Coordinates of C-alpha atoms in Angstrom, one line a residue:
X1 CA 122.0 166.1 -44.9
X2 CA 123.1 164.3 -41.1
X3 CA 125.2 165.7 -38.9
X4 CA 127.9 162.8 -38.6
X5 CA 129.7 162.9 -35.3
X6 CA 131.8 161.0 -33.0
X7 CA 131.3 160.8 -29.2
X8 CA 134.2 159.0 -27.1
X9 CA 133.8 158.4 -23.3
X10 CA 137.0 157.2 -22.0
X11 CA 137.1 155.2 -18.8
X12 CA 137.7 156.8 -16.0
X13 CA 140.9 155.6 -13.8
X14 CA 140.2 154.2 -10.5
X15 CA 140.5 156.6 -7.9
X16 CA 140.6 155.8 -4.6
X17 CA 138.4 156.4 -1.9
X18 CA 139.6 159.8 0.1
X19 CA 137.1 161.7 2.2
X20 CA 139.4 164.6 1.5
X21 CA 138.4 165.4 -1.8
X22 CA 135.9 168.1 -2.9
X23 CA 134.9 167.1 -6.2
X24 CA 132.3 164.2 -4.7
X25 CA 128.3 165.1 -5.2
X26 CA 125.2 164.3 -4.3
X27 CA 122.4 164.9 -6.2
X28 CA 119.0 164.9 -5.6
X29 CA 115.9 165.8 -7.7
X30 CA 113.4 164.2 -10.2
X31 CA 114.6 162.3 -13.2
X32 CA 112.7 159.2 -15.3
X33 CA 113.9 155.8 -15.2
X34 CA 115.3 154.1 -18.2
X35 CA 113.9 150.9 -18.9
X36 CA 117.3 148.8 -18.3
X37 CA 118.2 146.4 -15.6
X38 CA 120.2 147.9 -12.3
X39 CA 123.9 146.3 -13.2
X40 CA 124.9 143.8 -11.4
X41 CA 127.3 145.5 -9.8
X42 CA 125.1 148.5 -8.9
X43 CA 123.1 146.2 -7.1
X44 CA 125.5 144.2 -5.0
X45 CA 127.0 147.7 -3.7
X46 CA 123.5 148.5 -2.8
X47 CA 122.8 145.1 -0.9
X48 CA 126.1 145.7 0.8
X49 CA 125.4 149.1 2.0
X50 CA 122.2 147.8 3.2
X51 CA 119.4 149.8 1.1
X52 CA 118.7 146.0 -1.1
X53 CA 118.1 143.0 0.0
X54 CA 116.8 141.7 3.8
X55 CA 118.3 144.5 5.9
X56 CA 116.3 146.6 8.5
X57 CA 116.2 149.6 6.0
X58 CA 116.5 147.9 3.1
X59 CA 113.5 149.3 -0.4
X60 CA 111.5 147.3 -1.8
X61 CA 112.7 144.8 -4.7
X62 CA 110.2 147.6 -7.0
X63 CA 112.0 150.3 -5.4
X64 CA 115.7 149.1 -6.1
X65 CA 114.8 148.2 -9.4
X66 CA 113.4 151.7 -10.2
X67 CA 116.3 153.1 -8.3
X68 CA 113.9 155.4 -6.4
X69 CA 115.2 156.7 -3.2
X70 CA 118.1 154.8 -2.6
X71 CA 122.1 156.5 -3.4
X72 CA 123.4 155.2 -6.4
X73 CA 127.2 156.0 -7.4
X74 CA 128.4 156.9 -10.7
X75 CA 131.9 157.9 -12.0
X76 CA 131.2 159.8 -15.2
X77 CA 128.1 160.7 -17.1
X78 CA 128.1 157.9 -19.4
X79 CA 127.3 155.6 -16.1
X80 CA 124.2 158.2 -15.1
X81 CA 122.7 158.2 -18.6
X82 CA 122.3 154.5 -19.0
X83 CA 120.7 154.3 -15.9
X84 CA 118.4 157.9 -16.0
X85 CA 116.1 159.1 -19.2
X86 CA 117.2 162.6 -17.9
X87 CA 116.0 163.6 -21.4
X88 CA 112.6 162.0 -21.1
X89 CA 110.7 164.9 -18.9
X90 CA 107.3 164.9 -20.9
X91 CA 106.9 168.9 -22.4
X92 CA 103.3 168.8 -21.1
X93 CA 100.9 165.8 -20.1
X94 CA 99.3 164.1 -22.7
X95 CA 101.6 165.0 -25.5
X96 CA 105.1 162.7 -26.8
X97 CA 107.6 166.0 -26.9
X98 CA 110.0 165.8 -24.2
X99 CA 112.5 167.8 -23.0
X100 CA 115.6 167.4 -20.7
X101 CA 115.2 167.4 -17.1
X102 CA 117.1 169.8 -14.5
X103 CA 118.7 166.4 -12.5
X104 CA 120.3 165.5 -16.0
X105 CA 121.5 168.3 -17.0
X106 CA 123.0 169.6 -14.1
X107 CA 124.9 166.1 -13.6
X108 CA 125.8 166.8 -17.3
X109 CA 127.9 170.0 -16.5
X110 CA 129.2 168.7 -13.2
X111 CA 131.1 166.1 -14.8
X112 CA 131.9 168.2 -17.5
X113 CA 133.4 170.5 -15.3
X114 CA 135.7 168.0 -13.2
X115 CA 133.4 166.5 -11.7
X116 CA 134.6 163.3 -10.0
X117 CA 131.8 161.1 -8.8
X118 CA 128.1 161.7 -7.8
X119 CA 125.5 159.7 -6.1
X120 CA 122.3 160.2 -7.3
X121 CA 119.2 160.2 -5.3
X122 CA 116.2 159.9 -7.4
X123 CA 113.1 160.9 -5.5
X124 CA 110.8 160.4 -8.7
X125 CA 110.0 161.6 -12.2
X126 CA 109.5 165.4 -13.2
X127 CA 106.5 167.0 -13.3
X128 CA 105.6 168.0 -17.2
X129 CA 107.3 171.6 -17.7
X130 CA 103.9 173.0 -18.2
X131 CA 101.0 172.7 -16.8
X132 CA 98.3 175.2 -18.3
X133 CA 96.1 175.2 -15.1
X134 CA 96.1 178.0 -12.8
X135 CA 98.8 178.9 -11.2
X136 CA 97.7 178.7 -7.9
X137 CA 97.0 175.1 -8.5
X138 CA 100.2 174.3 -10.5
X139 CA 102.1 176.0 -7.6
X140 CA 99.8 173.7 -4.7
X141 CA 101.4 170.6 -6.3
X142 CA 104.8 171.8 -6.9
X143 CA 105.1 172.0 -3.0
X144 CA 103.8 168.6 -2.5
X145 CA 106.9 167.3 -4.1
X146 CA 108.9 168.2 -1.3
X147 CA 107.3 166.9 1.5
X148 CA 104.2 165.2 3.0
X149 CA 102.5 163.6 5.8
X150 CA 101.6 159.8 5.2
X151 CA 98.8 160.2 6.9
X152 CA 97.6 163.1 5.6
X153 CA 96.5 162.2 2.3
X154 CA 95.9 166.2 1.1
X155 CA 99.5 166.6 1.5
X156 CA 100.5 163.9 -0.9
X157 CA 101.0 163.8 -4.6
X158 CA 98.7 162.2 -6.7
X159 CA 101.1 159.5 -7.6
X160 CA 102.7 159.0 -4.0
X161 CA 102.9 155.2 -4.5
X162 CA 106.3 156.3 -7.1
X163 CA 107.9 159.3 -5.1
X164 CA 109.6 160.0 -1.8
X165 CA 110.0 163.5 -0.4
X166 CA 112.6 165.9 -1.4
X167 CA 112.9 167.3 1.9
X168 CA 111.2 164.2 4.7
X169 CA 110.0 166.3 7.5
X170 CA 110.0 170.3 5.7
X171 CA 107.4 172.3 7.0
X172 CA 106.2 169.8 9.5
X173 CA 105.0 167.8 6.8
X174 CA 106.1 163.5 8.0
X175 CA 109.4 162.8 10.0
X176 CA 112.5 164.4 9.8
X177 CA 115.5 162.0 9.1
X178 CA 117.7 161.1 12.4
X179 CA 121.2 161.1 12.2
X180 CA 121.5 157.4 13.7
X181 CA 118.6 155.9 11.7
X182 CA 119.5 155.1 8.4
X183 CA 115.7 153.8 7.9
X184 CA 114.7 157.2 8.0
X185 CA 117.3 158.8 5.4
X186 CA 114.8 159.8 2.6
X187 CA 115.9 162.2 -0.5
X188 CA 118.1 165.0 0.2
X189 CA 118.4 162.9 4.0
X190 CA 120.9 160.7 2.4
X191 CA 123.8 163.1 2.3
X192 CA 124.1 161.6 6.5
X193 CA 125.4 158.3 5.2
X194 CA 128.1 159.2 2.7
X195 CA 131.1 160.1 4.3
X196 CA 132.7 161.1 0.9
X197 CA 130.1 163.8 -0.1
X198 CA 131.2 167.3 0.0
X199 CA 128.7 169.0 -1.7
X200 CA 124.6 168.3 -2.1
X201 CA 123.0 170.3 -4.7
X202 CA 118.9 169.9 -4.8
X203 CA 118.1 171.1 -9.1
X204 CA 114.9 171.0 -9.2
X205 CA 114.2 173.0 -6.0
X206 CA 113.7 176.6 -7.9
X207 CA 111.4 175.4 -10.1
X208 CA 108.8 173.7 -7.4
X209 CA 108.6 177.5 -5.9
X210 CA 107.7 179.0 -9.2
X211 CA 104.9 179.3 -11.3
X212 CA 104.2 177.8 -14.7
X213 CA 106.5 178.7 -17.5
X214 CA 105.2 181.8 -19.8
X215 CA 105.5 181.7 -23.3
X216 CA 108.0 183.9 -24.7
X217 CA 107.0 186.3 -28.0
X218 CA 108.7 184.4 -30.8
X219 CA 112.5 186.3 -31.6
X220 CA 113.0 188.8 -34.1
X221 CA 112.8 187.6 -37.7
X222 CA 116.4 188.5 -39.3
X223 CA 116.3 190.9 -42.7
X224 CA 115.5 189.1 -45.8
X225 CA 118.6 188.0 -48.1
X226 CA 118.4 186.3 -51.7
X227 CA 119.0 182.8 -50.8
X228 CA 122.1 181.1 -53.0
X229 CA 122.2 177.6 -52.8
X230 CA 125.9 176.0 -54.1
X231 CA 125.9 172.3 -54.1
X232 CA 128.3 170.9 -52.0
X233 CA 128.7 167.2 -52.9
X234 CA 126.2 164.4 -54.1
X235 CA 123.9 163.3 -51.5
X236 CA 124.5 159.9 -49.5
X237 CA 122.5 156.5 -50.7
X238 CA 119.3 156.8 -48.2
X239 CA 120.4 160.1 -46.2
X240 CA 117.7 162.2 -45.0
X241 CA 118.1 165.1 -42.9
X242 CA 118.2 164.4 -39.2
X243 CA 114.6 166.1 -37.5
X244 CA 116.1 168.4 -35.0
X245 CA 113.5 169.9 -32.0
X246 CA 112.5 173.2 -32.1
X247 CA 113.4 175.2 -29.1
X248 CA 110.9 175.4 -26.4
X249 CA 110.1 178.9 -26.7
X250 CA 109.1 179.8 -22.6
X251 CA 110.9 181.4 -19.6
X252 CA 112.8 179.5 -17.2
X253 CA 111.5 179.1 -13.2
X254 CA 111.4 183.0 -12.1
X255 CA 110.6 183.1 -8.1
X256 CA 108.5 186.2 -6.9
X257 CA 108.8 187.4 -3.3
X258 CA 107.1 184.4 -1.5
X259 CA 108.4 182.2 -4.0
X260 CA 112.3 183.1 -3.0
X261 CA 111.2 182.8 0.7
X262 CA 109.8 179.2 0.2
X263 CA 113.5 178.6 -1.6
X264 CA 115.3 180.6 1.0
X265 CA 113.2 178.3 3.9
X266 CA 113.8 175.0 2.0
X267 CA 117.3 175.6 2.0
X268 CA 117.7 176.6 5.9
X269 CA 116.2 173.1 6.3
X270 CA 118.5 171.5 4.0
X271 CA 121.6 172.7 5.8
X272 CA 120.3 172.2 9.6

């Protein structure tokens, strides 16, 4: 039978602006785009605070709409799941299972937990959670999520064109943001320009120093019982029983010795 139930988002009272408070986020990480348009809204704030439109540091009109790379602020999670398919990251390439995405999910729990606004920095979309090449390999492209030099094409992801770096200038790969040039606040570099940020968390940076994800040995089947079935009431007109995903049965991102000193480095860089 479904599983009826009721969700109810409330609306959020207005709040107002106070660089004193320290429940204000920014996130930045990977997470797909859903297909809608940016609200209108959305996109008038952006034009005013000069990343849309004709300004000097202003995306592309490609870049707005896909919301890649520029801040965008939202108030509860209902306003970052219309905008992000945070539960659209593919399982592996070539095949339609998805599962969530660490961006989404750790947005998820932040307003959950009292959150009060975020701004979310999307830098592009996830990686598929494995990748059965060698690790070696996996691990080569991993890094080149977080920074590059433009014109060093072997530093770049394959799909360049629809990213921005993580980190702009880590391990002196491209330019590292200037305080007093808002053209070059990239990714995480965005935190210079919002006065009401108080914390910047960076989800997906574990997982770009550790290998591919190992498949688990399936858990422990429980003893046997004589199964009793007691009818519980008459089934619904056309109800079938809702499909639900199996679990996907790997580790999570482990980080071996160089693995935690890429983290531990990333980091440093983050906070100078």
């Amino acid at each position: 039978m479904p599983y009826p139930r009721l969700i109810v988002n409330p609306a959020a009272p207005a709040k107002p602006e106070t660089g004193a408070r320290a429940d204000v986020a920014l996130f930045v990480g990977f997470a797909p785009r859903r297909g809608t348009a940016v609200p209108d809204e959305l996109a008038a704030w952006l034009e005013a605070a000069g990343w849309a439109g004709g300004g000097a540091y202003a995306r592309s009109a490609g870049a707005v709409q896909a919301l890649l790379d520029v801040p965008v602020p939202v108030d509860n999670w209902s306003d970052f799941d219309a905008l992000f398919a945070w539960d659209q990251r593919l399982q592996e390439a070539g095949h339609p299972d998805v599962v969530p995405c660490a961006l989404g999910l750790a947005v998820r729990s932040f307003f959950a937990e009292g959150g009060a606004k975020a701004y979310i920095v999307r830098v592009g979309d996830p990686p598929p959670l494995i990748d059965r090449r060698a690790a070696a390999a996996v691990l080569a492209d991993k890094r080149k999520l977080i920074s590059w030099d433009r014109g060093r094409p072997a530093t770049q992801p394959a799909d360049v064109a629809h990213r921005t770096p993580l980190l702009a200038g880590f391990g002196r790969l491209g330019a590292p943001a200037s305080g007093g040039d808002p053209a070059t606040w990239t990714g995480a570099a965005h935190v210079l320009g919002l006065d009401d940020v108080a914390l910047i968390a960076l989800p997906d940076l574990p997982e770009l120093y550790s290998g591919p994800p190992l498949p688990l040995p399936p858990p422990a089947e429980p003893p046997a019982v004589a199964e009793q079935f007691i009818p519980c009431g008459p089934t619904a007109p056309g109800a079938a029983p809702i499909k639900r995903p199996d679990a996907l049965n790997v580790t999570a991102p482990r980080l071996d010795r160089a693995g935690y000193a890429g983290w531990a480095a990333a980091i440093r860089y983050a906070l100078n």
